[in-house]
PDB file of C-alpha atoms in Angstrom:
ATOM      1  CA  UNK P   1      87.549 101.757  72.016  1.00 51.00           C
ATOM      2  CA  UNK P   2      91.672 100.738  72.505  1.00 52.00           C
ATOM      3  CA  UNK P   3      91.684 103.784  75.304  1.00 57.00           C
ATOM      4  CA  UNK P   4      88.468 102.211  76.669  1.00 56.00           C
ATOM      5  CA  UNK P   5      90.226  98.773  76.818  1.00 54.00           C
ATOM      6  CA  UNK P   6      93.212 100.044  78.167  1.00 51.00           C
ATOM      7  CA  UNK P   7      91.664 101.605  81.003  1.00 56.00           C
ATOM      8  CA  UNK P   8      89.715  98.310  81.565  1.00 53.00           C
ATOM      9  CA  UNK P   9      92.792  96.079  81.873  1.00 47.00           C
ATOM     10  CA  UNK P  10      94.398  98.640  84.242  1.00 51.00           C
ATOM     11  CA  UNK P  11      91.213  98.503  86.609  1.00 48.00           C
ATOM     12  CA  UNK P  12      90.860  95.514  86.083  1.00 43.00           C
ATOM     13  CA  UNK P  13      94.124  94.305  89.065  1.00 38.00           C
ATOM     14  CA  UNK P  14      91.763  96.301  91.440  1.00 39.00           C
ATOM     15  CA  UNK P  15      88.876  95.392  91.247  1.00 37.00           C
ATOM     16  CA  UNK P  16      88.803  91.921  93.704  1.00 32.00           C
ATOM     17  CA  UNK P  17      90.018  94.162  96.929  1.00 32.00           C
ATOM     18  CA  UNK P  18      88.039  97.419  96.377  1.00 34.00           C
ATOM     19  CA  UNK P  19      85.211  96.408  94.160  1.00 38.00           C
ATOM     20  CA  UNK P  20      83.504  97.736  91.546  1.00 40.00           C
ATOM     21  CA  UNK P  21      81.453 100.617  90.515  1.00 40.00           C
ATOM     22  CA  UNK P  22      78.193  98.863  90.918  1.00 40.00           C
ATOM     23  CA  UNK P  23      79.239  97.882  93.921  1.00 39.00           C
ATOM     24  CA  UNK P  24      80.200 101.368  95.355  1.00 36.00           C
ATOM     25  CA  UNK P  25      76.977 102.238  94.226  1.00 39.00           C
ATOM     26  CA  UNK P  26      75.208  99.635  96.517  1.00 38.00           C
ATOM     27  CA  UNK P  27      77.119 101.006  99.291  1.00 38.00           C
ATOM     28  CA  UNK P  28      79.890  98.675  98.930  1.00 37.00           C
ATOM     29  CA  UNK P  29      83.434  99.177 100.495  1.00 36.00           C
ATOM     30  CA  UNK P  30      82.546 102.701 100.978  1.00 38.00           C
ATOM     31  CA  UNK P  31      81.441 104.664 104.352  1.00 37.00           C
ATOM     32  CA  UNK P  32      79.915 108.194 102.211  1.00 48.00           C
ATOM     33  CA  UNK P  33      77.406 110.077 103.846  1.00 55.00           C
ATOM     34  CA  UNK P  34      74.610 110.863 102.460  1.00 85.00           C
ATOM     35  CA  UNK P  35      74.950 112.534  98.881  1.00 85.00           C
ATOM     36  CA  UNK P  36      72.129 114.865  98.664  1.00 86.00           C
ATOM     37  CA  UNK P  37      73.425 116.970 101.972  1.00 88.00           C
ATOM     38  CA  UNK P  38      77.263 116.801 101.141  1.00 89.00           C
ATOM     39  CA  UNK P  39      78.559 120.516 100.855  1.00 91.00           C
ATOM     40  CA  UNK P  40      75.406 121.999 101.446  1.00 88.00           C
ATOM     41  CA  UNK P  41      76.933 124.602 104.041  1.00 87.00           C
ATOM     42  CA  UNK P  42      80.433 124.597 102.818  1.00 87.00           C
ATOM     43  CA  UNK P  43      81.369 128.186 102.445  1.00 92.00           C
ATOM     44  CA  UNK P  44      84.116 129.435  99.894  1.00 94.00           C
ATOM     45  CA  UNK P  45      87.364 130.788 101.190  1.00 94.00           C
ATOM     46  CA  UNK P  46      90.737 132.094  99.711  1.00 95.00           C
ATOM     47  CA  UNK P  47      92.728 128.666  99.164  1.00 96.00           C
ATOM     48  CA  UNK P  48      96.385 130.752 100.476  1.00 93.00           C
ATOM     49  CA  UNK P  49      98.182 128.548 102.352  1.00 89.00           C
ATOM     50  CA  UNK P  50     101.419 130.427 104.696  1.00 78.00           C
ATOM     51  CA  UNK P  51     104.646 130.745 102.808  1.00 65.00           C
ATOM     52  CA  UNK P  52     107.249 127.712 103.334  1.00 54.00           C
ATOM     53  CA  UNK P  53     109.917 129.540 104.411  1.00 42.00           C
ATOM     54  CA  UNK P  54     113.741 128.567 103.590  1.00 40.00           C
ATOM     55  CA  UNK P  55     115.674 127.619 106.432  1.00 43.00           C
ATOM     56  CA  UNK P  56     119.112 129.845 106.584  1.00 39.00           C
ATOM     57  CA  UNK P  57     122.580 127.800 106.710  1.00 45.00           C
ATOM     58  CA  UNK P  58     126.121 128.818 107.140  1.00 47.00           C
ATOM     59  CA  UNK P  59     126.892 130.951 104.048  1.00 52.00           C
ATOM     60  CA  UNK P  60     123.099 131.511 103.255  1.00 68.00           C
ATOM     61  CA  UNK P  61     124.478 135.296 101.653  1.00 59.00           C
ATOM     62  CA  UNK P  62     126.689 133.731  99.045  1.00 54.00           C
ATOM     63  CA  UNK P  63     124.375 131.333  98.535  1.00 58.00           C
ATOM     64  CA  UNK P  64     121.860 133.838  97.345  1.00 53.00           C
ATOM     65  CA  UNK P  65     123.997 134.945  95.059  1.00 54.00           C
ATOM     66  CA  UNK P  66     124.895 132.272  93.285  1.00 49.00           C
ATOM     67  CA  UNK P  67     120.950 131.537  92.959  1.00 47.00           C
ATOM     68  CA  UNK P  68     120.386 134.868  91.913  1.00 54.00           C
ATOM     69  CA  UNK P  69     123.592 134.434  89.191  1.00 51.00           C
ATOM     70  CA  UNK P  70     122.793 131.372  88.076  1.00 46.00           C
ATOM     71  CA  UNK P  71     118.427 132.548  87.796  1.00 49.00           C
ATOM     72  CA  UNK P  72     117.313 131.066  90.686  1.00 46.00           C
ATOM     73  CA  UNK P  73     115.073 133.810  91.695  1.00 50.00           C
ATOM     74  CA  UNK P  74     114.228 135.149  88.250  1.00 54.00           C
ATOM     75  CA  UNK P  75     110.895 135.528  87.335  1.00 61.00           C
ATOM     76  CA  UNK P  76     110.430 132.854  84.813  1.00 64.00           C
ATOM     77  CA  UNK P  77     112.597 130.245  87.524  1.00 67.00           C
ATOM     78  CA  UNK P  78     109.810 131.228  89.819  1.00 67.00           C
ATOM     79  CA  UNK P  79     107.028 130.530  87.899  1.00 73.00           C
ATOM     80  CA  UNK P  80     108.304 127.069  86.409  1.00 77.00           C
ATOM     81  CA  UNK P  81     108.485 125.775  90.517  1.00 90.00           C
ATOM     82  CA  UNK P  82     104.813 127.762  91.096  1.00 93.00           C
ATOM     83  CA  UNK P  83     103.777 125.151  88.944  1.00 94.00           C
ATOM     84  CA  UNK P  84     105.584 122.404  90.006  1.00 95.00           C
ATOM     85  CA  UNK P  85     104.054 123.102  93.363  1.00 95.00           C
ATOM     86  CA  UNK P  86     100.783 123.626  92.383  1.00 97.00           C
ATOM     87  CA  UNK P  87     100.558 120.330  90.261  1.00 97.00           C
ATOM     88  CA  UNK P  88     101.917 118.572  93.504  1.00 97.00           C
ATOM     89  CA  UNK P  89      99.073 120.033  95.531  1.00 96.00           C
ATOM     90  CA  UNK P  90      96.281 118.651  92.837  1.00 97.00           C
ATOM     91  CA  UNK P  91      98.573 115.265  92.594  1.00 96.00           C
ATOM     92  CA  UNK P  92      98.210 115.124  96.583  1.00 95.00           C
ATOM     93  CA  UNK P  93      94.761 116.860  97.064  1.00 96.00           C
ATOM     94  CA  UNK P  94      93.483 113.893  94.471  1.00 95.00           C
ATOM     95  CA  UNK P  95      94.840 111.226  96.419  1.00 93.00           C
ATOM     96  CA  UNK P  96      92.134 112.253  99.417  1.00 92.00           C
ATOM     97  CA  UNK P  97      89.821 109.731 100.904  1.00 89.00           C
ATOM     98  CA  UNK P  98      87.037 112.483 100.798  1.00 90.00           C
ATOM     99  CA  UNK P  99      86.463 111.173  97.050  1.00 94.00           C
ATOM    100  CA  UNK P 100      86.354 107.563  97.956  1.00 89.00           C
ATOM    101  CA  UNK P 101      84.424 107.591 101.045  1.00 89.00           C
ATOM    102  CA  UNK P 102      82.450 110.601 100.362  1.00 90.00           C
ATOM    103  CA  UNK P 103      81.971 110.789  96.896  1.00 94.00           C
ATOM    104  CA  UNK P 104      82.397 106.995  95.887  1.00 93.00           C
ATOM    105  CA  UNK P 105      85.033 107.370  93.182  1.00 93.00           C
ATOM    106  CA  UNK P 106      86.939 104.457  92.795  1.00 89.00           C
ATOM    107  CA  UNK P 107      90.643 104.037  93.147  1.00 89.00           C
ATOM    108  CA  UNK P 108      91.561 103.524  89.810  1.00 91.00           C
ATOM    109  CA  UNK P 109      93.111 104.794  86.711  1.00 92.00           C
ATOM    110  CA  UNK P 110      90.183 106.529  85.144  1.00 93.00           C
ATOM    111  CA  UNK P 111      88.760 107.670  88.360  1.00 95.00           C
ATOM    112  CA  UNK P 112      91.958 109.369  89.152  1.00 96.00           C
ATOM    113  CA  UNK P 113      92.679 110.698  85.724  1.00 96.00           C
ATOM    114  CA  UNK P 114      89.314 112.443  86.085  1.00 97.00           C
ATOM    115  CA  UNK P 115      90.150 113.779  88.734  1.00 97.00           C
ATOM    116  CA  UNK P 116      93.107 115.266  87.890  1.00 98.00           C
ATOM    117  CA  UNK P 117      91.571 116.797  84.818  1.00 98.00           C
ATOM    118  CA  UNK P 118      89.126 118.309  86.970  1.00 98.00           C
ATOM    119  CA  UNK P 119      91.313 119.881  89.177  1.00 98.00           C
ATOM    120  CA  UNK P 120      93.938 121.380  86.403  1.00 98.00           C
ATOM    121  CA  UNK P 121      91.216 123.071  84.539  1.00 98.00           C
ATOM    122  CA  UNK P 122      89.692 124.656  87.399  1.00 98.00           C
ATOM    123  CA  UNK P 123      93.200 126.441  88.130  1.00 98.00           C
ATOM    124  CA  UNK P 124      93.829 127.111  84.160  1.00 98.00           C
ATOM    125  CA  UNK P 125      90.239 128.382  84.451  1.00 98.00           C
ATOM    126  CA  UNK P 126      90.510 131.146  87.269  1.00 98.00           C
ATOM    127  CA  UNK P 127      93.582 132.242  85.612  1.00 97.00           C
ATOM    128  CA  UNK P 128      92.605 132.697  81.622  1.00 95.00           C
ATOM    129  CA  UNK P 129      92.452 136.449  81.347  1.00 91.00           C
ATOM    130  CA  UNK P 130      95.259 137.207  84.093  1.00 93.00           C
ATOM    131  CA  UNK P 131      98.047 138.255  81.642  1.00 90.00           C
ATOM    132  CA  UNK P 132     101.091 136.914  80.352  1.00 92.00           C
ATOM    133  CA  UNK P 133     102.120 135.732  83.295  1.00 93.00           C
ATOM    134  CA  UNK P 134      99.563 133.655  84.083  1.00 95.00           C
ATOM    135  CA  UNK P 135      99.784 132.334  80.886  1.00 95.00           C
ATOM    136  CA  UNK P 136     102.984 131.072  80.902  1.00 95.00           C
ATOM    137  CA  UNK P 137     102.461 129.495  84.492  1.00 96.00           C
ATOM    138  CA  UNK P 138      99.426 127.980  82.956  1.00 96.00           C
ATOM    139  CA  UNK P 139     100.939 126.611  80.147  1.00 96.00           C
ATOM    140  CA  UNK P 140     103.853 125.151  82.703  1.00 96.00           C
ATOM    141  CA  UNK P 141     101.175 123.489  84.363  1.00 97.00           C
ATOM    142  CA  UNK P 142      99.965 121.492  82.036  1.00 97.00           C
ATOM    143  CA  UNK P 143     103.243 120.350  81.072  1.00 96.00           C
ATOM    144  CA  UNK P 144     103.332 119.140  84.406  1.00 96.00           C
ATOM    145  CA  UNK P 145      99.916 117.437  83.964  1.00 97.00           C
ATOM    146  CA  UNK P 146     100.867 115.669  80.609  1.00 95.00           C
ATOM    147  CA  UNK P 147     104.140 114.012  82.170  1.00 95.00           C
ATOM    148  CA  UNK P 148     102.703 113.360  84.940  1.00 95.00           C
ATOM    149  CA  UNK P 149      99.672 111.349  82.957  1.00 94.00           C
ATOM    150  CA  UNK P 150     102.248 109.834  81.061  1.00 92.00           C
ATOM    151  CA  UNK P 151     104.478 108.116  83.871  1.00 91.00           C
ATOM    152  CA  UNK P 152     101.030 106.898  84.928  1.00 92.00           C
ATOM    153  CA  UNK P 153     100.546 104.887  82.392  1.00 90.00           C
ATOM    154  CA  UNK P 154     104.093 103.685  82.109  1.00 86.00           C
ATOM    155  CA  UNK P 155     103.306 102.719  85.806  1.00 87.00           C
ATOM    156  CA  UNK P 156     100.301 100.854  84.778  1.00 82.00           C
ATOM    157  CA  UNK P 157     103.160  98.527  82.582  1.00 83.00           C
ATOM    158  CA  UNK P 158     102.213 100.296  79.219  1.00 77.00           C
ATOM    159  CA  UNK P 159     105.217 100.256  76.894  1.00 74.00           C
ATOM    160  CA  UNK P 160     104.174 100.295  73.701  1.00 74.00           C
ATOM    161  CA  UNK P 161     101.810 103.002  71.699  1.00 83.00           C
ATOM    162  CA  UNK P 162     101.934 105.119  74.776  1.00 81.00           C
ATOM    163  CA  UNK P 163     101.923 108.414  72.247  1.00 87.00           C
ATOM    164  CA  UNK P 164      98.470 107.325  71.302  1.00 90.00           C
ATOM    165  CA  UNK P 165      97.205 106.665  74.704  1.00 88.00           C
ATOM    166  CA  UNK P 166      98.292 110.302  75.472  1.00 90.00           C
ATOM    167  CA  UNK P 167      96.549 111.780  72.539  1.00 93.00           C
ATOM    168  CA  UNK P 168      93.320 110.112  73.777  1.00 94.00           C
ATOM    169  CA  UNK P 169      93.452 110.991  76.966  1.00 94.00           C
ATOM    170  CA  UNK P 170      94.071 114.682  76.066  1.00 96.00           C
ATOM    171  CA  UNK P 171      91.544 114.691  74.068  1.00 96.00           C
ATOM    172  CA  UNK P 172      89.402 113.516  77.195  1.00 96.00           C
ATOM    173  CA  UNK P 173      90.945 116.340  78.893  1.00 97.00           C
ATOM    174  CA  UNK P 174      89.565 118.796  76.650  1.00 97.00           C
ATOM    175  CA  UNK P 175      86.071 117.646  75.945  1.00 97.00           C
ATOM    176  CA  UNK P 176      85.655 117.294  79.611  1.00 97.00           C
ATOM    177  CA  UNK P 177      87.025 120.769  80.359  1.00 97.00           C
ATOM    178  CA  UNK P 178      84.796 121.879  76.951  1.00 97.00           C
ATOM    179  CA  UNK P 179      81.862 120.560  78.780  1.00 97.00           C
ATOM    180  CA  UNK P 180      82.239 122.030  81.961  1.00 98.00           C
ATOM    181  CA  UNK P 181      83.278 125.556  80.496  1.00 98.00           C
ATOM    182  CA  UNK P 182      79.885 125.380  78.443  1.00 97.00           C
ATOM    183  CA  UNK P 183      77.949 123.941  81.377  1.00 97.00           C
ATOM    184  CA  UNK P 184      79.125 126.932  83.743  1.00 97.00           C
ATOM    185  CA  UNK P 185      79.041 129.728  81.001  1.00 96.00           C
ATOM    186  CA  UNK P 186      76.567 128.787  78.427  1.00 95.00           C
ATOM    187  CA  UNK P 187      74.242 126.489  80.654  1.00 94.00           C
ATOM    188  CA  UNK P 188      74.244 123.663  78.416  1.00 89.00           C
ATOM    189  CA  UNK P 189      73.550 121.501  81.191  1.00 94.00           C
ATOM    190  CA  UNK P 190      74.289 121.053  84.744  1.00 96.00           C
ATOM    191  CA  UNK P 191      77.019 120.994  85.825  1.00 97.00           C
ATOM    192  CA  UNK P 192      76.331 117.959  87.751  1.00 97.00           C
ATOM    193  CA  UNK P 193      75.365 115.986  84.613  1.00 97.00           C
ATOM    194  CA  UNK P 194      79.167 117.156  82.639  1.00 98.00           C
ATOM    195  CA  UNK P 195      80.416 115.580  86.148  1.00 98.00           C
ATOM    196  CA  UNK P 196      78.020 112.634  86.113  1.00 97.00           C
ATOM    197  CA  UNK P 197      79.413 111.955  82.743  1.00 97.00           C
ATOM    198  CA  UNK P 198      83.036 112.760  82.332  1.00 97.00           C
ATOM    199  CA  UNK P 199      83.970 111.573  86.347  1.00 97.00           C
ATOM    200  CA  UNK P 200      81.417 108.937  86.806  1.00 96.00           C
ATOM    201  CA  UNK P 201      81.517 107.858  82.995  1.00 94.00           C
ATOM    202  CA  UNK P 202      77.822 108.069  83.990  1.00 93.00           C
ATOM    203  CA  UNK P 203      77.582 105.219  85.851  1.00 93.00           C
ATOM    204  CA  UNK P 204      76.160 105.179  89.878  1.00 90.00           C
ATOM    205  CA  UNK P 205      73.752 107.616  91.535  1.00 93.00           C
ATOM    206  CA  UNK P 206      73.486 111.259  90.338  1.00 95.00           C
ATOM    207  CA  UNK P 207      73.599 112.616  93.597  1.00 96.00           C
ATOM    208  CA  UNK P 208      76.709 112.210  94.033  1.00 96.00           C
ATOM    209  CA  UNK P 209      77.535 113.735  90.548  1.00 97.00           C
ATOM    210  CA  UNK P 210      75.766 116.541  91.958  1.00 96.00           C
ATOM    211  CA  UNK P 211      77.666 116.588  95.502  1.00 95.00           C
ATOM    212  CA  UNK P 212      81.236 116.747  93.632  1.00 96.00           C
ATOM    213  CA  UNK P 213      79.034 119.704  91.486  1.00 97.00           C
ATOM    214  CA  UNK P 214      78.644 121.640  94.332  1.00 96.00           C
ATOM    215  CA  UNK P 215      82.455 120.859  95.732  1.00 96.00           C
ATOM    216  CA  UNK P 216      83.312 122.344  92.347  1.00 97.00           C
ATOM    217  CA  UNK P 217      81.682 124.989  92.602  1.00 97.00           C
ATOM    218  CA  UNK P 218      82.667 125.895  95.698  1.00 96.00           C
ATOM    219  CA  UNK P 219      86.398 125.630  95.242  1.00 97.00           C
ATOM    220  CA  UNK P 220      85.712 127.728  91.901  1.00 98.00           C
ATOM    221  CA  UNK P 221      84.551 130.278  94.342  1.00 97.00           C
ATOM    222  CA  UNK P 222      87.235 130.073  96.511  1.00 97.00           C
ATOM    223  CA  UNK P 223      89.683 130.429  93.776  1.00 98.00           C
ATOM    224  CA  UNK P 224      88.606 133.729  92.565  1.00 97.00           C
ATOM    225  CA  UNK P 225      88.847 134.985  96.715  1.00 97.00           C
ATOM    226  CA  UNK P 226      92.030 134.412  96.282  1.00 97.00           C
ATOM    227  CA  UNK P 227      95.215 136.662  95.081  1.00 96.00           C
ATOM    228  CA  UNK P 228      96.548 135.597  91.958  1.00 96.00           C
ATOM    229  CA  UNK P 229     100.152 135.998  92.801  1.00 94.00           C
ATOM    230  CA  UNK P 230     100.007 133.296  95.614  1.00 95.00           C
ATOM    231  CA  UNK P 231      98.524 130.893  92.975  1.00 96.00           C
ATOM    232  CA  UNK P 232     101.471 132.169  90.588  1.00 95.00           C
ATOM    233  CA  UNK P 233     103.941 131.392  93.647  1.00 93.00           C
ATOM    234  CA  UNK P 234     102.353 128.128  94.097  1.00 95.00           C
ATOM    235  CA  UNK P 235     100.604 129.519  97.953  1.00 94.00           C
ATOM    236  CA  UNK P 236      97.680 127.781  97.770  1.00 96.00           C
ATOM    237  CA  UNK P 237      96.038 124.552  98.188  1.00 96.00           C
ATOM    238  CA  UNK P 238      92.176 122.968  97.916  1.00 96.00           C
ATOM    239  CA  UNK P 239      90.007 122.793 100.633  1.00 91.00           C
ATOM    240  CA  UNK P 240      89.095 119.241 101.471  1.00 81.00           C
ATOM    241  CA  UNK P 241      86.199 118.263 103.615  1.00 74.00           C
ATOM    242  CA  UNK P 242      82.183 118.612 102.334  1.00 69.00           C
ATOM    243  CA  UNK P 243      82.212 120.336 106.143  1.00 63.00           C
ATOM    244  CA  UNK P 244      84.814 123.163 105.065  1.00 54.00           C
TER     245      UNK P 244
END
């Protein structure tokens, strides 16, 4: 109930310019095509993107080995900013119109929360029986993902019980993750209806629950095409259109 109010009065500055999620689902302030035949013909692909690389300066050799000294290029330095980077990409990727206009989310606190939830577990979810490595990259990542969520809601002009916000809102995490692990591996439901309910809060038409299903799935997909070390090294990033 106090998370559900909280979340209320941080929507709540929105809502007059984009409008709410009855109205999205009346076609409101939104331009989406038609739900049933988004990502129909999508096809998975390895999500590698090309290697940044770093540009060489005057005294780029003793540079190096000052990194190198001081653990720059150690193993565990390298997998703490594959995470960072990572977490970025989600951060960005869930800032993409494609959700608004395509799959009527609105801009707002929960809706973006959701999203990010969505998007962390499917990476923590390729990479659970990768080894120790993964592990620890995994575990990095979240990190990321719980100060991230919590400078949101500082943002959102929260200053006071903001540990108990965060323990509600990973325990959303978790039952949402919970629900689409059993959906996808037990078959407890669809997957569309775990969607419909933890990213819609089951509100608005199914079909696009089941559009952002089959986005999911797809990206699942294209996660296991693609070479664990450039997730580890933070080379990779979602696809993005329902034509992709």
């Amino acid at each position: 109930k106090g998370l559900k109010t909280f979340v209320n009065r941080c929507n709540s500055c929105r809502s007059a310019s984009f409008g709410t999620r009855s109205d999205l689902a009346r076609g409101v302030c939104t331009t989406a095509d038609q739900p049933q035949k988004m990502f129909l013909n999508s096809k998975p692909k390895a999500l590698n993107v090309p290697r940044m690389a770093i540009k060489a300066e005057d005294g780029t050799a003793f540079k190096r080995v000052l990194l190198t000294v001081f653990g720059y290029y150690s193993q565990e330095s390298q997998m703490v900013k594959g995470s960072t980077t990572v977490y970025k990409m989600i951060e960005d990727h869930c800032e993409s119109s494609m959700f608004h206009t395509h799959l009527r989310l609105q801009d707002d606190f929960r809706s973006k929360h959701a999203l990010l939830c969505l998007h962390v577990w499917m990476i923590l979810r390729r990479l659970r029986k990768e080894g120790d490595d993964a592990k620890r990259f995994s575990q990095n990542l979240y990190e990321h993902f719980q100060r991230d969520v919590e400078m949101r809601i500082h943002r959102e002009g929260v200053r006071v019980r903001v540990s108990k916000w965060l323990r509600e809102l990973e325990d959303i995490f978790f039952g949402a993750t919970l629900g689409y692990d059993n959906a996808i591996d037990k078959q407890s439901e669809d997957l569309s209806e775990a969607l419909h309910r933890n990213v819609y809060g089951k509100e608005g038409d199914i079909m696009f629950a089941k559009a952002l299903s089959r986005y999911v799935t797809r990206e699942l997909a294209s996660l296991r095409l693609t070479d664990t070390k450039a997730i580890l090294e933070g080379q990779i990033g979602f696809n993005l259109g329902p034509d992709e």
